[in-house]
Amino acid sequence: MNLKEKLRKFLIIAVSSIFILLFYKQAHLIVNPFHLQRTLASFVMHLIVCLPIVIVLFLLHKPKDLFHQLGLDGNFITGIVFALISTLPLFIAFPIIGELNNELTLDQLIRSTVIAAIFEEIIFRGFIFGQLFRYCKIGFGWSVLIPSVLFGSLHLYQGHDLISSLMAFGITFLGGLYFSWIYVKWNFNLWCPIGLHFFMNLSWQLFIVEGNSVAVGGIISNIFRILSIAIAVILTNIYLHKSR
């Protein structure tokens, strides 16, 4: 691929990504007038945001390749089992060091786990990172930078001042790098980062532990987060070794 062609592809994905992020921020204005139940409204809003992604992918690739380009044709069971084993430290430790969140509602649980994990990974990993890396072929470093910055910017609201907002950005930025690395190493199986995203959010919602009201977390909870990441890295290296 020559430089001119690479630049053309990059501009298409970059402009599309910026538009999708702006659309993501304003999509609630389309849904709000219908006064839908909150979970349904969140689901519909995310579907609307994904429409430009579908259109762009149809323009750039064959329609039958849509799921492949997003990584949704990967093995679902493999992705979920990998993610569950990787996040076991959170589900073992959090009930011990914390307590069950009795105020959690089913609607809130679905929005913060299922909807957030599936759609955020489709948008940021499957489309933005995936197309920059797989279609534009600009390398992992440049490909991961844009979606990780965008992913982190969406979590600035979790801080109550400048410092905590920047810390929330930093943690979610690193999370974007982590999920992208997992996505690549598991042969673009998007169910791997979706599963990790889901189970990490689930543990964060089910149990009340120090610092889990914000993305940064507390010292103890972050120790088990790091342990979870270490297990995921070990499992990934085992998978890569067997694949070779």
PDB file of C-alpha atoms in Angstrom:
ATOM      1  CA  MET A   1       0.000   0.000   0.000  1.00  0.00           C
ATOM      2  CA  ASN A   2       1.539   3.349  -1.041  1.00  0.00           C
ATOM      3  CA  LEU A   3       1.560   6.441   1.166  1.00  0.00           C
ATOM      4  CA  LYS A   4      -1.245   8.182  -0.745  1.00  0.00           C
ATOM      5  CA  GLU A   5      -3.567   5.186  -0.412  1.00  0.00           C
ATOM      6  CA  LYS A   6      -2.714   4.777   3.267  1.00  0.00           C
ATOM      7  CA  LEU A   7      -3.430   8.471   3.901  1.00  0.00           C
ATOM      8  CA  ARG A   8      -6.766   8.240   2.080  1.00  0.00           C
ATOM      9  CA  LYS A   9      -7.865   5.262   4.161  1.00  0.00           C
ATOM     10  CA  PHE A  10      -6.666   6.919   7.368  1.00  0.00           C
ATOM     11  CA  LEU A  11      -8.650  10.086   6.657  1.00  0.00           C
ATOM     12  CA  ILE A  12     -11.808   8.079   5.980  1.00  0.00           C
ATOM     13  CA  ILE A  13     -11.580   6.198   9.290  1.00  0.00           C
ATOM     14  CA  ALA A  14     -10.368   9.217  11.291  1.00  0.00           C
ATOM     15  CA  VAL A  15     -13.154  11.504  10.065  1.00  0.00           C
ATOM     16  CA  SER A  16     -15.718   8.722  10.535  1.00  0.00           C
ATOM     17  CA  SER A  17     -14.469   8.118  14.084  1.00  0.00           C
ATOM     18  CA  ILE A  18     -14.712  11.792  15.043  1.00  0.00           C
ATOM     19  CA  PHE A  19     -18.230  11.969  13.609  1.00  0.00           C
ATOM     20  CA  ILE A  20     -19.259   8.820  15.489  1.00  0.00           C
ATOM     21  CA  LEU A  21     -17.884  10.185  18.777  1.00  0.00           C
ATOM     22  CA  LEU A  22     -19.773  13.475  18.319  1.00  0.00           C
ATOM     23  CA  PHE A  23     -22.871  11.485  17.387  1.00  0.00           C
ATOM     24  CA  TYR A  24     -22.330   9.326  20.496  1.00  0.00           C
ATOM     25  CA  LYS A  25     -22.425  12.455  22.646  1.00  0.00           C
ATOM     26  CA  GLN A  26     -25.650  13.777  21.081  1.00  0.00           C
ATOM     27  CA  ALA A  27     -27.606  10.596  20.269  1.00  0.00           C
ATOM     28  CA  HIS A  28     -29.673  10.951  23.445  1.00  0.00           C
ATOM     29  CA  LEU A  29     -31.324  14.018  21.892  1.00  0.00           C
ATOM     30  CA  ILE A  30     -32.861  11.718  19.267  1.00  0.00           C
ATOM     31  CA  VAL A  31     -34.105   9.190  21.817  1.00  0.00           C
ATOM     32  CA  ASN A  32     -35.271  11.471  24.657  1.00  0.00           C
ATOM     33  CA  PRO A  33     -38.477  12.749  22.975  1.00  0.00           C
ATOM     34  CA  PHE A  34     -39.828   9.174  22.867  1.00  0.00           C
ATOM     35  CA  HIS A  35     -39.654   8.851  26.694  1.00  0.00           C
ATOM     36  CA  LEU A  36     -38.513   5.237  26.545  1.00  0.00           C
ATOM     37  CA  GLN A  37     -37.672   3.164  29.599  1.00  0.00           C
ATOM     38  CA  ARG A  38     -34.021   3.930  30.507  1.00  0.00           C
ATOM     39  CA  THR A  39     -32.487   0.595  29.521  1.00  0.00           C
ATOM     40  CA  LEU A  40     -34.423   0.471  26.261  1.00  0.00           C
ATOM     41  CA  ALA A  41     -33.484   4.088  25.561  1.00  0.00           C
ATOM     42  CA  SER A  42     -29.794   3.288  26.125  1.00  0.00           C
ATOM     43  CA  PHE A  43     -30.017   0.268  23.824  1.00  0.00           C
ATOM     44  CA  VAL A  44     -31.753   2.239  21.053  1.00  0.00           C
ATOM     45  CA  MET A  45     -29.289   5.116  21.415  1.00  0.00           C
ATOM     46  CA  HIS A  46     -26.321   2.789  20.953  1.00  0.00           C
ATOM     47  CA  LEU A  47     -27.959   1.134  17.963  1.00  0.00           C
ATOM     48  CA  ILE A  48     -28.372   4.562  16.366  1.00  0.00           C
ATOM     49  CA  VAL A  49     -24.703   5.346  17.017  1.00  0.00           C
ATOM     50  CA  CYS A  50     -23.709   2.091  15.301  1.00  0.00           C
ATOM     51  CA  LEU A  51     -25.599   2.956  12.106  1.00  0.00           C
ATOM     52  CA  PRO A  52     -22.747   5.138  10.728  1.00  0.00           C
ATOM     53  CA  ILE A  53     -20.333   2.299  11.505  1.00  0.00           C
ATOM     54  CA  VAL A  54     -22.413  -0.133   9.455  1.00  0.00           C
ATOM     55  CA  ILE A  55     -22.647   2.371   6.582  1.00  0.00           C
ATOM     56  CA  VAL A  56     -18.891   3.024   6.522  1.00  0.00           C
ATOM     57  CA  LEU A  57     -18.072  -0.682   6.648  1.00  0.00           C
ATOM     58  CA  PHE A  58     -20.527  -1.405   3.816  1.00  0.00           C
ATOM     59  CA  LEU A  59     -18.825   1.276   1.733  1.00  0.00           C
ATOM     60  CA  LEU A  60     -15.318  -0.025   2.417  1.00  0.00           C
ATOM     61  CA  HIS A  61     -15.890  -3.774   2.471  1.00  0.00           C
ATOM     62  CA  LYS A  62     -18.241  -6.448   1.211  1.00  0.00           C
ATOM     63  CA  PRO A  63     -21.512  -6.642   3.224  1.00  0.00           C
ATOM     64  CA  LYS A  64     -20.807 -10.260   4.156  1.00  0.00           C
ATOM     65  CA  ASP A  65     -17.566  -9.130   5.821  1.00  0.00           C
ATOM     66  CA  LEU A  66     -19.291  -6.806   8.314  1.00  0.00           C
ATOM     67  CA  PHE A  67     -19.042  -9.134  11.322  1.00  0.00           C
ATOM     68  CA  HIS A  68     -15.513 -10.165  10.358  1.00  0.00           C
ATOM     69  CA  GLN A  69     -14.309  -6.556  10.150  1.00  0.00           C
ATOM     70  CA  LEU A  70     -15.653  -5.892  13.663  1.00  0.00           C
ATOM     71  CA  GLY A  71     -14.371  -9.183  15.077  1.00  0.00           C
ATOM     72  CA  LEU A  72     -17.869 -10.390  15.979  1.00  0.00           C
ATOM     73  CA  ASP A  73     -17.352 -13.597  14.019  1.00  0.00           C
ATOM     74  CA  GLY A  74     -14.833 -14.766  16.622  1.00  0.00           C
ATOM     75  CA  ASN A  75     -15.563 -17.693  18.933  1.00  0.00           C
ATOM     76  CA  PHE A  76     -18.043 -16.448  21.543  1.00  0.00           C
ATOM     77  CA  ILE A  77     -17.430 -19.270  24.049  1.00  0.00           C
ATOM     78  CA  THR A  78     -13.653 -18.832  23.860  1.00  0.00           C
ATOM     79  CA  GLY A  79     -13.936 -15.100  24.505  1.00  0.00           C
ATOM     80  CA  ILE A  80     -16.309 -15.423  27.453  1.00  0.00           C
ATOM     81  CA  VAL A  81     -14.442 -18.304  29.138  1.00  0.00           C
ATOM     82  CA  PHE A  82     -11.118 -16.468  28.744  1.00  0.00           C
ATOM     83  CA  ALA A  83     -12.622 -13.297  30.232  1.00  0.00           C
ATOM     84  CA  LEU A  84     -14.292 -15.132  33.122  1.00  0.00           C
ATOM     85  CA  ILE A  85     -11.105 -16.940  34.156  1.00  0.00           C
ATOM     86  CA  SER A  86      -9.113 -13.694  33.858  1.00  0.00           C
ATOM     87  CA  THR A  87     -11.484 -11.762  36.124  1.00  0.00           C
ATOM     88  CA  LEU A  88     -11.941 -14.477  38.787  1.00  0.00           C
ATOM     89  CA  PRO A  89      -9.694 -12.573  41.272  1.00  0.00           C
ATOM     90  CA  LEU A  90     -12.248  -9.743  41.280  1.00  0.00           C
ATOM     91  CA  PHE A  91     -15.178 -12.027  42.040  1.00  0.00           C
ATOM     92  CA  ILE A  92     -13.230 -13.896  44.721  1.00  0.00           C
ATOM     93  CA  ALA A  93     -11.738 -10.860  46.461  1.00  0.00           C
ATOM     94  CA  PHE A  94     -14.468  -8.218  46.227  1.00  0.00           C
ATOM     95  CA  PRO A  95     -17.050 -10.134  48.331  1.00  0.00           C
ATOM     96  CA  ILE A  96     -14.357 -10.524  51.014  1.00  0.00           C
ATOM     97  CA  ILE A  97     -12.952  -6.994  51.086  1.00  0.00           C
ATOM     98  CA  GLY A  98     -16.279  -5.322  50.286  1.00  0.00           C
ATOM     99  CA  GLU A  99     -19.983  -5.985  50.454  1.00  0.00           C
ATOM    100  CA  LEU A 100     -22.868  -6.706  48.100  1.00  0.00           C
ATOM    101  CA  ASN A 101     -24.409  -3.642  46.472  1.00  0.00           C
ATOM    102  CA  ASN A 102     -28.021  -3.913  47.648  1.00  0.00           C
ATOM    103  CA  GLU A 103     -29.044  -0.706  45.866  1.00  0.00           C
ATOM    104  CA  LEU A 104     -28.150  -2.047  42.424  1.00  0.00           C
ATOM    105  CA  THR A 105     -31.151  -2.381  40.090  1.00  0.00           C
ATOM    106  CA  LEU A 106     -31.481  -4.748  37.139  1.00  0.00           C
ATOM    107  CA  ASP A 107     -31.832  -1.804  34.727  1.00  0.00           C
ATOM    108  CA  GLN A 108     -28.642  -0.216  36.009  1.00  0.00           C
ATOM    109  CA  LEU A 109     -26.832  -3.561  35.850  1.00  0.00           C
ATOM    110  CA  ILE A 110     -27.800  -4.176  32.213  1.00  0.00           C
ATOM    111  CA  ARG A 111     -26.843  -0.651  31.127  1.00  0.00           C
ATOM    112  CA  SER A 112     -23.461  -0.678  32.850  1.00  0.00           C
ATOM    113  CA  THR A 113     -22.445  -4.217  31.893  1.00  0.00           C
ATOM    114  CA  VAL A 114     -24.134  -5.720  28.820  1.00  0.00           C
ATOM    115  CA  ILE A 115     -24.860  -2.545  26.849  1.00  0.00           C
ATOM    116  CA  ALA A 116     -21.655  -0.740  27.812  1.00  0.00           C
ATOM    117  CA  ALA A 117     -19.398  -3.736  27.132  1.00  0.00           C
ATOM    118  CA  ILE A 118     -20.870  -4.732  23.774  1.00  0.00           C
ATOM    119  CA  PHE A 119     -21.356  -1.334  22.187  1.00  0.00           C
ATOM    120  CA  GLU A 120     -18.243   0.411  23.539  1.00  0.00           C
ATOM    121  CA  GLU A 121     -16.076  -2.449  22.312  1.00  0.00           C
ATOM    122  CA  ILE A 122     -17.782  -2.471  18.904  1.00  0.00           C
ATOM    123  CA  ILE A 123     -17.228   1.283  18.541  1.00  0.00           C
ATOM    124  CA  PHE A 124     -13.746   1.712  20.012  1.00  0.00           C
ATOM    125  CA  ARG A 125     -12.080  -1.664  19.478  1.00  0.00           C
ATOM    126  CA  GLY A 126     -13.958  -3.274  16.607  1.00  0.00           C
ATOM    127  CA  PHE A 127     -14.375  -0.201  14.426  1.00  0.00           C
ATOM    128  CA  ILE A 128     -11.993   2.640  15.318  1.00  0.00           C
ATOM    129  CA  PHE A 129      -8.951   0.626  16.417  1.00  0.00           C
ATOM    130  CA  GLY A 130      -9.733  -2.364  14.207  1.00  0.00           C
ATOM    131  CA  GLN A 131     -10.063  -0.352  11.019  1.00  0.00           C
ATOM    132  CA  LEU A 132      -7.018   1.801  11.726  1.00  0.00           C
ATOM    133  CA  PHE A 133      -4.913  -1.288  12.407  1.00  0.00           C
ATOM    134  CA  ARG A 134      -6.369  -3.832   9.962  1.00  0.00           C
ATOM    135  CA  TYR A 135      -7.592  -1.616   7.110  1.00  0.00           C
ATOM    136  CA  CYS A 136      -5.328   1.446   7.241  1.00  0.00           C
ATOM    137  CA  LYS A 137      -2.308  -0.600   8.440  1.00  0.00           C
ATOM    138  CA  ILE A 138      -0.681   2.288  10.296  1.00  0.00           C
ATOM    139  CA  GLY A 139       0.804   0.096  13.041  1.00  0.00           C
ATOM    140  CA  PHE A 140      -0.366  -0.811  16.534  1.00  0.00           C
ATOM    141  CA  GLY A 141       0.959   2.299  18.299  1.00  0.00           C
ATOM    142  CA  TRP A 142      -0.776   4.861  16.102  1.00  0.00           C
ATOM    143  CA  SER A 143      -3.894   2.712  15.722  1.00  0.00           C
ATOM    144  CA  VAL A 144      -4.377   2.302  19.459  1.00  0.00           C
ATOM    145  CA  LEU A 145      -3.707   5.949  20.349  1.00  0.00           C
ATOM    146  CA  ILE A 146      -6.855   7.466  18.819  1.00  0.00           C
ATOM    147  CA  PRO A 147      -9.491   5.084  20.259  1.00  0.00           C
ATOM    148  CA  SER A 148      -7.748   5.000  23.648  1.00  0.00           C
ATOM    149  CA  VAL A 149      -7.805   8.812  23.874  1.00  0.00           C
ATOM    150  CA  LEU A 150     -11.457   8.873  22.789  1.00  0.00           C
ATOM    151  CA  PHE A 151     -12.335   6.023  25.181  1.00  0.00           C
ATOM    152  CA  GLY A 152     -10.632   7.820  28.051  1.00  0.00           C
ATOM    153  CA  SER A 153     -12.334  11.139  27.250  1.00  0.00           C
ATOM    154  CA  LEU A 154     -15.750   9.526  27.673  1.00  0.00           C
ATOM    155  CA  HIS A 155     -14.906   8.774  31.313  1.00  0.00           C
ATOM    156  CA  LEU A 156     -13.760  12.256  32.339  1.00  0.00           C
ATOM    157  CA  TYR A 157     -17.164  12.760  34.000  1.00  0.00           C
ATOM    158  CA  GLN A 158     -16.220  10.164  36.636  1.00  0.00           C
ATOM    159  CA  GLY A 159     -13.928  12.670  38.308  1.00  0.00           C
ATOM    160  CA  HIS A 160     -15.202  15.334  40.699  1.00  0.00           C
ATOM    161  CA  ASP A 161     -12.303  17.743  40.031  1.00  0.00           C
ATOM    162  CA  LEU A 162      -9.500  18.223  37.496  1.00  0.00           C
ATOM    163  CA  ILE A 163      -7.090  15.781  39.139  1.00  0.00           C
ATOM    164  CA  SER A 164      -9.618  12.969  39.588  1.00  0.00           C
ATOM    165  CA  SER A 165     -10.940  13.523  36.056  1.00  0.00           C
ATOM    166  CA  LEU A 166      -7.405  13.199  34.658  1.00  0.00           C
ATOM    167  CA  MET A 167      -6.878  10.064  36.741  1.00  0.00           C
ATOM    168  CA  ALA A 168     -10.120   8.593  35.392  1.00  0.00           C
ATOM    169  CA  PHE A 169      -8.932   9.462  31.895  1.00  0.00           C
ATOM    170  CA  GLY A 170      -5.566   7.802  32.535  1.00  0.00           C
ATOM    171  CA  ILE A 171      -7.049   4.570  33.863  1.00  0.00           C
ATOM    172  CA  THR A 172      -9.544   4.208  31.015  1.00  0.00           C
ATOM    173  CA  PHE A 173      -6.859   5.203  28.488  1.00  0.00           C
ATOM    174  CA  LEU A 174      -4.706   2.328  29.744  1.00  0.00           C
ATOM    175  CA  GLY A 175      -7.811   0.137  29.641  1.00  0.00           C
ATOM    176  CA  GLY A 176      -8.159   1.009  25.956  1.00  0.00           C
ATOM    177  CA  LEU A 177      -4.562  -0.075  25.326  1.00  0.00           C
ATOM    178  CA  TYR A 178      -5.149  -3.296  27.256  1.00  0.00           C
ATOM    179  CA  PHE A 179      -8.367  -4.228  25.437  1.00  0.00           C
ATOM    180  CA  SER A 180      -6.804  -3.431  22.049  1.00  0.00           C
ATOM    181  CA  TRP A 181      -3.793  -5.632  22.787  1.00  0.00           C
ATOM    182  CA  ILE A 182      -6.086  -8.487  23.819  1.00  0.00           C
ATOM    183  CA  TYR A 183      -8.149  -7.971  20.664  1.00  0.00           C
ATOM    184  CA  VAL A 184      -5.104  -8.309  18.414  1.00  0.00           C
ATOM    185  CA  LYS A 185      -3.477 -11.228  20.228  1.00  0.00           C
ATOM    186  CA  TRP A 186      -6.682 -13.274  20.218  1.00  0.00           C
ATOM    187  CA  ASN A 187      -6.838 -13.024  16.439  1.00  0.00           C
ATOM    188  CA  PHE A 188      -9.343 -10.134  16.395  1.00  0.00           C
ATOM    189  CA  ASN A 189     -11.937 -12.010  18.429  1.00  0.00           C
ATOM    190  CA  LEU A 190     -13.933  -9.068  19.787  1.00  0.00           C
ATOM    191  CA  TRP A 191     -15.692 -11.313  22.316  1.00  0.00           C
ATOM    192  CA  CYS A 192     -12.455 -11.380  24.344  1.00  0.00           C
ATOM    193  CA  PRO A 193     -12.389  -7.630  25.148  1.00  0.00           C
ATOM    194  CA  ILE A 194     -16.201  -7.594  25.338  1.00  0.00           C
ATOM    195  CA  GLY A 195     -16.049 -10.377  27.940  1.00  0.00           C
ATOM    196  CA  LEU A 196     -13.323  -8.629  29.940  1.00  0.00           C
ATOM    197  CA  HIS A 197     -15.233  -5.348  29.796  1.00  0.00           C
ATOM    198  CA  PHE A 198     -18.443  -7.086  30.888  1.00  0.00           C
ATOM    199  CA  PHE A 199     -17.017  -9.030  33.834  1.00  0.00           C
ATOM    200  CA  MET A 200     -14.888  -6.127  35.080  1.00  0.00           C
ATOM    201  CA  ASN A 201     -17.912  -3.827  35.056  1.00  0.00           C
ATOM    202  CA  LEU A 202     -20.057  -6.563  36.619  1.00  0.00           C
ATOM    203  CA  SER A 203     -17.685  -6.977  39.568  1.00  0.00           C
ATOM    204  CA  TRP A 204     -17.541  -3.193  39.929  1.00  0.00           C
ATOM    205  CA  GLN A 205     -21.346  -2.994  40.089  1.00  0.00           C
ATOM    206  CA  LEU A 206     -22.153  -6.053  42.219  1.00  0.00           C
ATOM    207  CA  PHE A 207     -19.830  -5.223  45.086  1.00  0.00           C
ATOM    208  CA  ILE A 208     -19.027  -2.086  47.038  1.00  0.00           C
ATOM    209  CA  VAL A 209     -15.294  -1.857  47.679  1.00  0.00           C
ATOM    210  CA  GLU A 210     -12.964   1.031  48.393  1.00  0.00           C
ATOM    211  CA  GLY A 211     -12.786   3.417  45.457  1.00  0.00           C
ATOM    212  CA  ASN A 212     -15.082   1.580  43.050  1.00  0.00           C
ATOM    213  CA  SER A 213     -17.433   4.541  42.777  1.00  0.00           C
ATOM    214  CA  VAL A 214     -14.932   5.975  40.267  1.00  0.00           C
ATOM    215  CA  ALA A 215     -12.843   4.496  37.461  1.00  0.00           C
ATOM    216  CA  VAL A 216      -9.558   5.007  39.355  1.00  0.00           C
ATOM    217  CA  GLY A 217     -10.491   2.634  42.189  1.00  0.00           C
ATOM    218  CA  GLY A 218      -8.774   2.111  45.540  1.00  0.00           C
ATOM    219  CA  ILE A 219      -5.376   0.609  46.316  1.00  0.00           C
ATOM    220  CA  ILE A 220      -6.664  -2.815  47.378  1.00  0.00           C
ATOM    221  CA  SER A 221      -9.168  -3.131  44.550  1.00  0.00           C
ATOM    222  CA  ASN A 222      -6.484  -2.120  42.038  1.00  0.00           C
ATOM    223  CA  ILE A 223      -4.186  -4.876  43.305  1.00  0.00           C
ATOM    224  CA  PHE A 224      -6.780  -7.434  42.251  1.00  0.00           C
ATOM    225  CA  ARG A 225      -7.344  -5.558  38.995  1.00  0.00           C
ATOM    226  CA  ILE A 226      -3.629  -5.916  38.241  1.00  0.00           C
ATOM    227  CA  LEU A 227      -3.785  -9.596  39.187  1.00  0.00           C
ATOM    228  CA  SER A 228      -6.683 -10.026  36.767  1.00  0.00           C
ATOM    229  CA  ILE A 229      -4.670  -8.361  33.990  1.00  0.00           C
ATOM    230  CA  ALA A 230      -1.677 -10.588  34.778  1.00  0.00           C
ATOM    231  CA  ILE A 231      -3.836 -13.716  34.418  1.00  0.00           C
ATOM    232  CA  ALA A 232      -5.201 -12.428  31.096  1.00  0.00           C
ATOM    233  CA  VAL A 233      -1.650 -11.817  29.820  1.00  0.00           C
ATOM    234  CA  ILE A 234      -0.540 -15.306  30.905  1.00  0.00           C
ATOM    235  CA  LEU A 235      -3.559 -16.954  29.251  1.00  0.00           C
ATOM    236  CA  THR A 236      -2.939 -14.911  26.101  1.00  0.00           C
ATOM    237  CA  ASN A 237       0.701 -16.011  25.915  1.00  0.00           C
ATOM    238  CA  ILE A 238      -0.363 -19.648  26.392  1.00  0.00           C
ATOM    239  CA  TYR A 239      -2.885 -19.220  23.571  1.00  0.00           C
ATOM    240  CA  LEU A 240      -0.241 -17.649  21.301  1.00  0.00           C
ATOM    241  CA  HIS A 241       2.231 -20.440  22.087  1.00  0.00           C
ATOM    242  CA  LYS A 242      -0.311 -23.142  21.207  1.00  0.00           C
ATOM    243  CA  SER A 243      -1.351 -21.256  18.078  1.00  0.00           C
ATOM    244  CA  ARG A 244       2.214 -21.308  16.814  1.00  0.00           C
TER     245      ARG A 244
END
